[in-house]
Short mmCIF file of N, CA and C in Angstrom, two decimals:
data_model
loop_
_atom_site.label_atom_id
_atom_site.label_comp_id
_atom_site.label_asym_id
_atom_site.label_seq_id
_atom_site.Cartn_x
_atom_site.Cartn_y
_atom_site.Cartn_z
N UNK A 152 82.90 -329.07 77.49
CA UNK A 152 83.01 -327.83 76.74
C UNK A 152 83.30 -326.66 77.66
N UNK A 153 82.65 -326.62 78.81
CA UNK A 153 82.90 -325.53 79.75
C UNK A 153 84.33 -325.55 80.26
N UNK A 154 84.86 -326.74 80.47
CA UNK A 154 86.24 -326.86 80.95
C UNK A 154 87.22 -326.28 79.93
N UNK A 155 86.99 -326.55 78.67
CA UNK A 155 87.86 -326.00 77.62
C UNK A 155 87.78 -324.48 77.60
N UNK A 156 86.59 -323.94 77.78
CA UNK A 156 86.42 -322.49 77.80
C UNK A 156 87.15 -321.89 78.99
N UNK A 157 87.01 -322.50 80.15
CA UNK A 157 87.71 -322.00 81.33
C UNK A 157 89.21 -322.09 81.15
N UNK A 158 89.67 -323.18 80.59
CA UNK A 158 91.10 -323.36 80.37
C UNK A 158 91.65 -322.29 79.43
N UNK A 159 90.93 -322.01 78.37
CA UNK A 159 91.36 -320.98 77.42
C UNK A 159 91.37 -319.62 78.08
N UNK A 160 90.36 -319.35 78.90
CA UNK A 160 90.27 -318.07 79.61
C UNK A 160 91.45 -317.94 80.58
N UNK A 161 91.73 -318.99 81.31
CA UNK A 161 92.85 -318.96 82.26
C UNK A 161 94.17 -318.77 81.53
N UNK A 162 94.34 -319.43 80.40
CA UNK A 162 95.57 -319.30 79.61
C UNK A 162 95.73 -317.86 79.11
N UNK A 163 94.63 -317.24 78.69
CA UNK A 163 94.69 -315.85 78.22
C UNK A 163 95.11 -314.92 79.36
N UNK A 164 94.60 -315.17 80.56
CA UNK A 164 94.97 -314.35 81.71
C UNK A 164 96.45 -314.50 82.02
N UNK A 165 96.96 -315.73 81.97
CA UNK A 165 98.37 -315.97 82.23
C UNK A 165 99.25 -315.26 81.20
N UNK A 166 98.84 -315.30 79.94
CA UNK A 166 99.61 -314.63 78.88
C UNK A 166 99.66 -313.13 79.14
N UNK A 167 98.53 -312.53 79.48
CA UNK A 167 98.50 -311.09 79.76
C UNK A 167 99.33 -310.74 80.99
N UNK A 168 99.22 -311.57 82.05
CA UNK A 168 100.01 -311.33 83.26
C UNK A 168 101.50 -311.38 82.96
N UNK A 169 101.90 -312.35 82.17
CA UNK A 169 103.32 -312.47 81.82
C UNK A 169 103.79 -311.27 81.02
N UNK A 170 102.96 -310.83 80.06
CA UNK A 170 103.33 -309.67 79.25
C UNK A 170 103.52 -308.44 80.13
N UNK A 171 102.58 -308.22 81.07
CA UNK A 171 102.71 -307.07 81.97
C UNK A 171 103.94 -307.20 82.86
N UNK A 172 104.22 -308.40 83.34
CA UNK A 172 105.39 -308.61 84.19
C UNK A 172 106.67 -308.32 83.43
N UNK A 173 106.76 -308.74 82.19
CA UNK A 173 107.96 -308.48 81.38
C UNK A 173 108.14 -306.99 81.16
N UNK A 174 107.05 -306.29 80.83
CA UNK A 174 107.13 -304.85 80.61
C UNK A 174 107.56 -304.13 81.88
N UNK A 175 106.95 -304.49 83.02
CA UNK A 175 107.30 -303.84 84.29
C UNK A 175 108.75 -304.12 84.67
N UNK A 176 109.20 -305.35 84.48
CA UNK A 176 110.59 -305.69 84.81
C UNK A 176 111.55 -304.88 83.95
N UNK A 177 111.24 -304.76 82.66
CA UNK A 177 112.09 -303.98 81.76
C UNK A 177 112.14 -302.52 82.20
N UNK A 178 110.99 -301.96 82.58
CA UNK A 178 110.94 -300.57 83.02
C UNK A 178 111.76 -300.37 84.30
N UNK A 179 111.61 -301.29 85.26
CA UNK A 179 112.35 -301.17 86.52
C UNK A 179 113.85 -301.34 86.31
N UNK A 180 114.24 -302.24 85.42
CA UNK A 180 115.66 -302.52 85.25
C UNK A 180 116.41 -301.39 84.57
N UNK A 181 115.75 -300.69 83.62
CA UNK A 181 116.47 -299.60 82.96
C UNK A 181 116.00 -298.21 83.39
N UNK A 182 115.07 -298.13 84.35
CA UNK A 182 114.65 -296.85 84.92
C UNK A 182 113.76 -296.02 84.01
N UNK A 183 113.09 -296.65 83.06
CA UNK A 183 112.21 -295.94 82.14
C UNK A 183 110.95 -295.47 82.87
N UNK A 184 110.51 -294.25 82.58
CA UNK A 184 109.26 -293.73 83.13
C UNK A 184 108.10 -294.20 82.25
N UNK A 185 106.95 -294.44 82.87
CA UNK A 185 105.77 -294.85 82.10
C UNK A 185 105.19 -293.64 81.38
N UNK A 186 104.80 -293.83 80.13
CA UNK A 186 104.23 -292.75 79.33
C UNK A 186 102.86 -293.17 78.81
N UNK A 187 101.81 -292.41 79.11
CA UNK A 187 100.46 -292.73 78.66
C UNK A 187 100.30 -292.52 77.16
N UNK A 188 101.15 -291.70 76.55
CA UNK A 188 101.01 -291.38 75.14
C UNK A 188 101.31 -292.56 74.23
N UNK A 189 102.11 -293.50 74.66
CA UNK A 189 102.48 -294.64 73.80
C UNK A 189 101.34 -295.60 73.63
#
């Protein structure tokens, strides 16, 4: 049971890391400035 919990936690971290990487890559490629208001 603990292994499944760890696996799910690790998968969630990977999903979040990928989402951040995609957003950062998109910002760098088109030169968009980060906005805290969004």
